[in-house]
């Protein structure tokens, strides 16, 4: 028996990195999954590997209301219900405030924060019809404490943390739980690209009690728990998976 047997999930940013790991893990745990991304070749490849009975892919720009309407409709048409949303899609830009353009700052907020808000808004109706559900918003340790060079990313991830709590207050009456996940350093292409652009990976690791980056599957297991009925009394909460980063005196 899978931990997500009978559940239908919608996952954003599922074509690579943590999102792809979430998609694969959810299917392995018995869920039927619709996922979106703007990386269509990669998304179609993942979906083809998993098979149409368990998984569907659609192009999805999380800043577009029309795309949200379409991907939710696909989940309902293909699988008849919607139980879980994983707001995973996000972008990361490393730049000091003095050097960052307003356009770049706004773009990070649009994708990471506005995209998350649109996702929550889009699934309320289907989840109410299903008798409840679970929304998992992927924030970051930068949603709890700031980091130099990540003003836009931190702002967006703090916003996700706050929206999660507000949504939990609003939606609990419908049996819809809303929680945020706060990963630290995870071995994904996005993180590695930014490490090559100026982030000090060795210094980051030196502050970690576990002294290593996380594998995406380690975060997927936590997200699966929050999507499952095992976490039925958890809502409005922050779940941190950071290798101990925030346990030290610097925090």
Coordinates of C-alpha atoms in Angstrom, one line a residue:
X1 CA 0.0 0.0 0.0
X2 CA 1.3 3.4 -1.0
X3 CA 1.1 6.3 1.4
X4 CA -0.8 8.3 -1.3
X5 CA -3.1 5.6 -2.7
X6 CA -6.2 7.1 -4.1
X7 CA -5.0 10.7 -4.1
X8 CA -4.7 13.0 -7.0
X9 CA -1.9 15.6 -6.8
X10 CA -1.0 18.7 -8.8
X11 CA 2.7 19.6 -8.7
X12 CA 4.3 22.7 -10.2
X13 CA 7.8 23.0 -11.5
X14 CA 7.9 19.2 -12.0
X15 CA 10.2 18.9 -15.0
X16 CA 13.5 18.9 -13.1
X17 CA 15.2 19.1 -9.7
X18 CA 13.1 18.8 -6.6
X19 CA 9.8 19.0 -8.6
X20 CA 10.8 16.0 -10.7
X21 CA 11.7 14.1 -7.5
X22 CA 8.3 15.0 -6.0
X23 CA 6.5 13.7 -9.1
X24 CA 8.3 10.4 -9.2
X25 CA 7.9 9.9 -5.5
X26 CA 4.2 10.7 -5.5
X27 CA 3.6 8.2 -8.3
X28 CA 5.7 5.5 -6.5
X29 CA 3.5 6.1 -3.4
X30 CA 0.3 5.5 -5.3
X31 CA -0.8 9.0 -6.3
X32 CA -2.0 10.0 -9.7
X33 CA -0.2 13.2 -10.7
X34 CA -0.7 16.1 -13.0
X35 CA 2.4 18.3 -13.1
X36 CA 3.4 21.5 -15.0
X37 CA 6.5 23.4 -16.0
X38 CA 7.8 25.7 -18.7
X39 CA 10.5 23.2 -19.7
X40 CA 8.2 21.2 -22.0
X41 CA 10.8 18.7 -23.4
X42 CA 11.9 17.7 -20.0
X43 CA 8.4 17.6 -18.6
X44 CA 7.1 15.4 -21.5
X45 CA 10.0 13.0 -21.0
X46 CA 9.2 12.6 -17.3
X47 CA 5.6 12.0 -18.0
X48 CA 6.4 9.5 -20.8
X49 CA 8.6 7.5 -18.4
X50 CA 5.8 7.3 -15.7
X51 CA 2.9 6.5 -18.0
X52 CA -0.4 8.1 -18.8
X53 CA -2.4 6.1 -16.2
X54 CA -0.4 7.6 -13.4
X55 CA 0.8 10.9 -14.7
X56 CA 0.0 13.8 -17.1
X57 CA 2.1 16.8 -18.0
X58 CA 1.0 20.3 -19.2
X59 CA 2.8 23.5 -20.0
X60 CA 2.3 25.7 -17.0
X61 CA 3.4 29.2 -16.3
X62 CA 2.6 29.7 -12.6
X63 CA 2.2 33.5 -13.1
X64 CA -0.7 32.9 -15.5
X65 CA -4.3 32.6 -14.2
X66 CA -5.3 31.0 -17.5
X67 CA -2.6 28.3 -17.1
X68 CA -3.7 27.6 -13.6
X69 CA -7.3 27.1 -14.8
X70 CA -6.1 24.8 -17.5
X71 CA -3.9 22.6 -15.3
X72 CA -6.6 22.2 -12.6
X73 CA -9.1 21.3 -15.4
X74 CA -6.7 18.7 -16.7
X75 CA -6.4 17.1 -13.2
X76 CA -10.2 17.0 -12.9
X77 CA -10.8 15.7 -16.4
X78 CA -8.1 13.1 -16.2
X79 CA -8.5 11.8 -12.7
X80 CA -11.8 13.1 -11.4
X81 CA -10.7 15.0 -8.3
X82 CA -7.9 17.0 -6.7
X83 CA -6.5 16.2 -3.2
X84 CA -3.1 17.8 -3.1
X85 CA -1.2 20.8 -4.4
X86 CA 2.5 21.1 -4.2
X87 CA 3.6 24.7 -5.0
X88 CA 7.1 23.8 -5.9
X89 CA 7.9 26.1 -8.9
X90 CA 10.4 28.8 -8.2
X91 CA 13.4 30.7 -9.5
X92 CA 16.6 31.9 -7.7
X93 CA 18.6 35.0 -8.6
X94 CA 21.8 35.8 -6.8
X95 CA 22.6 39.5 -6.8
X96 CA 23.4 42.2 -4.2
X97 CA 20.6 44.7 -3.8
X98 CA 22.8 47.5 -5.2
X99 CA 23.3 45.5 -8.4
X100 CA 19.8 44.0 -8.9
X101 CA 17.3 45.5 -11.3
X102 CA 13.8 46.2 -10.3
X103 CA 12.6 44.0 -13.2
X104 CA 14.7 41.0 -11.8
X105 CA 13.4 41.6 -8.3
X106 CA 9.7 41.7 -9.5
X107 CA 10.2 38.6 -11.6
X108 CA 11.3 36.5 -8.6
X109 CA 8.3 37.7 -6.6
X110 CA 5.9 37.0 -9.5
X111 CA 7.1 33.4 -10.0
X112 CA 7.7 32.4 -6.4
X113 CA 5.1 34.4 -4.4
X114 CA 2.3 35.3 -6.8
X115 CA 2.5 31.9 -8.4
X116 CA 2.1 30.2 -5.0
X117 CA -0.9 32.5 -4.2
X118 CA -2.6 31.8 -7.6
X119 CA -2.1 28.0 -7.0
X120 CA -3.8 28.1 -3.6
X121 CA -6.7 30.2 -5.0
X122 CA -7.1 27.8 -8.0
X123 CA -7.5 24.6 -5.9
X124 CA -9.9 25.8 -3.2
X125 CA -13.0 24.9 -5.2
X126 CA -11.9 21.4 -6.2
X127 CA -10.6 20.6 -2.8
X128 CA -13.8 21.7 -1.1
X129 CA -15.7 19.4 -3.6
X130 CA -13.4 16.5 -2.6
X131 CA -14.1 17.1 1.1
X132 CA -10.7 18.5 1.9
X133 CA -7.1 18.4 0.8
X134 CA -3.5 19.3 1.5
X135 CA -1.5 22.2 0.1
X136 CA 2.2 22.0 0.5
X137 CA 4.1 25.3 -0.3
X138 CA 7.8 25.0 -0.9
X139 CA 9.5 27.8 0.9
X140 CA 13.2 27.8 2.0
X141 CA 15.4 28.4 4.9
X142 CA 15.6 31.9 3.3
X143 CA 11.9 32.1 4.3
X144 CA 13.0 32.0 7.9
X145 CA 16.3 33.9 7.9
X146 CA 17.8 36.2 5.2
X147 CA 21.0 35.7 3.2
X148 CA 23.2 38.3 1.5
X149 CA 22.7 38.3 -2.3
X150 CA 19.2 36.8 -2.0
X151 CA 17.0 39.7 -1.2
X152 CA 14.4 38.9 -3.8
X153 CA 14.4 35.1 -3.1
X154 CA 14.2 35.8 0.7
X155 CA 11.3 38.2 0.2
X156 CA 9.4 35.6 -1.9
X157 CA 10.1 32.8 0.5
X158 CA 9.1 34.8 3.5
X159 CA 5.9 35.7 1.6
X160 CA 5.2 32.0 1.1
X161 CA 5.6 31.4 4.8
X162 CA 3.1 34.1 5.6
X163 CA 0.6 33.1 3.0
X164 CA 0.7 29.6 4.2
X165 CA -0.4 30.6 7.7
X166 CA -3.1 32.9 6.4
X167 CA -4.4 30.2 4.1
X168 CA -4.4 27.6 6.9
X169 CA -6.6 30.0 8.9
X170 CA -9.0 30.5 6.1
X171 CA -9.2 26.9 4.7
X172 CA -9.2 24.7 7.8
X173 CA -13.0 24.9 8.0
X174 CA -13.1 23.0 4.7
X175 CA -10.7 20.3 5.8
X176 CA -7.9 21.8 3.6
X177 CA -4.6 21.8 5.4
X178 CA -1.8 24.2 4.3
X179 CA 1.9 23.8 5.4
X180 CA 5.2 25.1 4.2
X181 CA 8.4 23.2 3.7
X182 CA 11.8 24.9 4.2
X183 CA 14.7 23.1 2.6
X184 CA 18.2 24.1 3.0
X185 CA 20.8 23.3 0.4
X186 CA 19.5 20.7 -2.1
X187 CA 21.5 19.2 -4.9
X188 CA 19.6 20.6 -7.9
X189 CA 20.6 22.3 -11.1
X190 CA 19.2 25.6 -9.9
X191 CA 21.3 25.6 -6.8
X192 CA 24.4 24.4 -8.6
X193 CA 24.0 27.1 -11.2
X194 CA 23.8 29.8 -8.5
X195 CA 26.8 28.3 -6.7
X196 CA 28.8 28.8 -9.9
X197 CA 27.6 32.4 -10.0
X198 CA 29.0 33.5 -6.6
X199 CA 27.5 31.6 -3.8
X200 CA 30.2 30.1 -1.5
X201 CA 29.4 26.3 -1.4
X202 CA 32.3 25.4 0.9
X203 CA 31.3 28.1 3.5
X204 CA 27.7 26.9 3.3
X205 CA 28.7 23.3 4.0
X206 CA 31.0 24.4 6.9
X207 CA 27.9 25.7 8.7
X208 CA 26.0 22.4 8.4
X209 CA 26.1 19.9 11.2
X210 CA 25.4 17.1 8.7
X211 CA 28.1 18.6 6.4
X212 CA 26.4 17.8 3.1
X213 CA 23.7 19.0 0.7
X214 CA 20.4 17.2 0.7
X215 CA 19.3 14.8 -2.1
X216 CA 16.0 15.8 -3.7
X217 CA 14.4 12.6 -2.5
X218 CA 15.0 13.5 1.1
X219 CA 12.7 16.6 0.6
X220 CA 10.2 14.5 -1.4
X221 CA 9.7 12.2 1.6
X222 CA 8.8 15.1 3.8
X223 CA 6.4 16.5 1.2
X224 CA 4.8 13.1 0.8
X225 CA 4.2 13.0 4.6
X226 CA 2.4 16.3 4.4
X227 CA 0.3 15.2 1.4
X228 CA -0.7 12.0 3.2
X229 CA -3.3 11.4 5.9
X230 CA -0.5 10.7 8.3
X231 CA -0.2 14.5 8.8
X232 CA -3.9 15.0 9.3
X233 CA -3.5 17.3 12.3
X234 CA -0.7 19.5 10.9
X235 CA -1.7 22.8 9.3
X236 CA -0.2 26.3 9.3
X237 CA 3.2 24.9 10.2
X238 CA 6.7 25.1 9.0
X239 CA 8.7 22.0 8.3
X240 CA 12.4 22.5 8.1
X241 CA 14.8 20.1 6.3
X242 CA 18.1 21.9 6.4
X243 CA 20.8 19.6 7.7
X244 CA 20.9 21.6 10.9
X245 CA 21.7 24.9 9.3
X246 CA 19.3 26.9 11.5
X247 CA 20.2 25.1 14.7
X248 CA 23.4 27.0 15.2
X249 CA 24.2 30.2 17.1
X250 CA 24.1 32.3 13.9
X251 CA 20.4 31.8 13.8

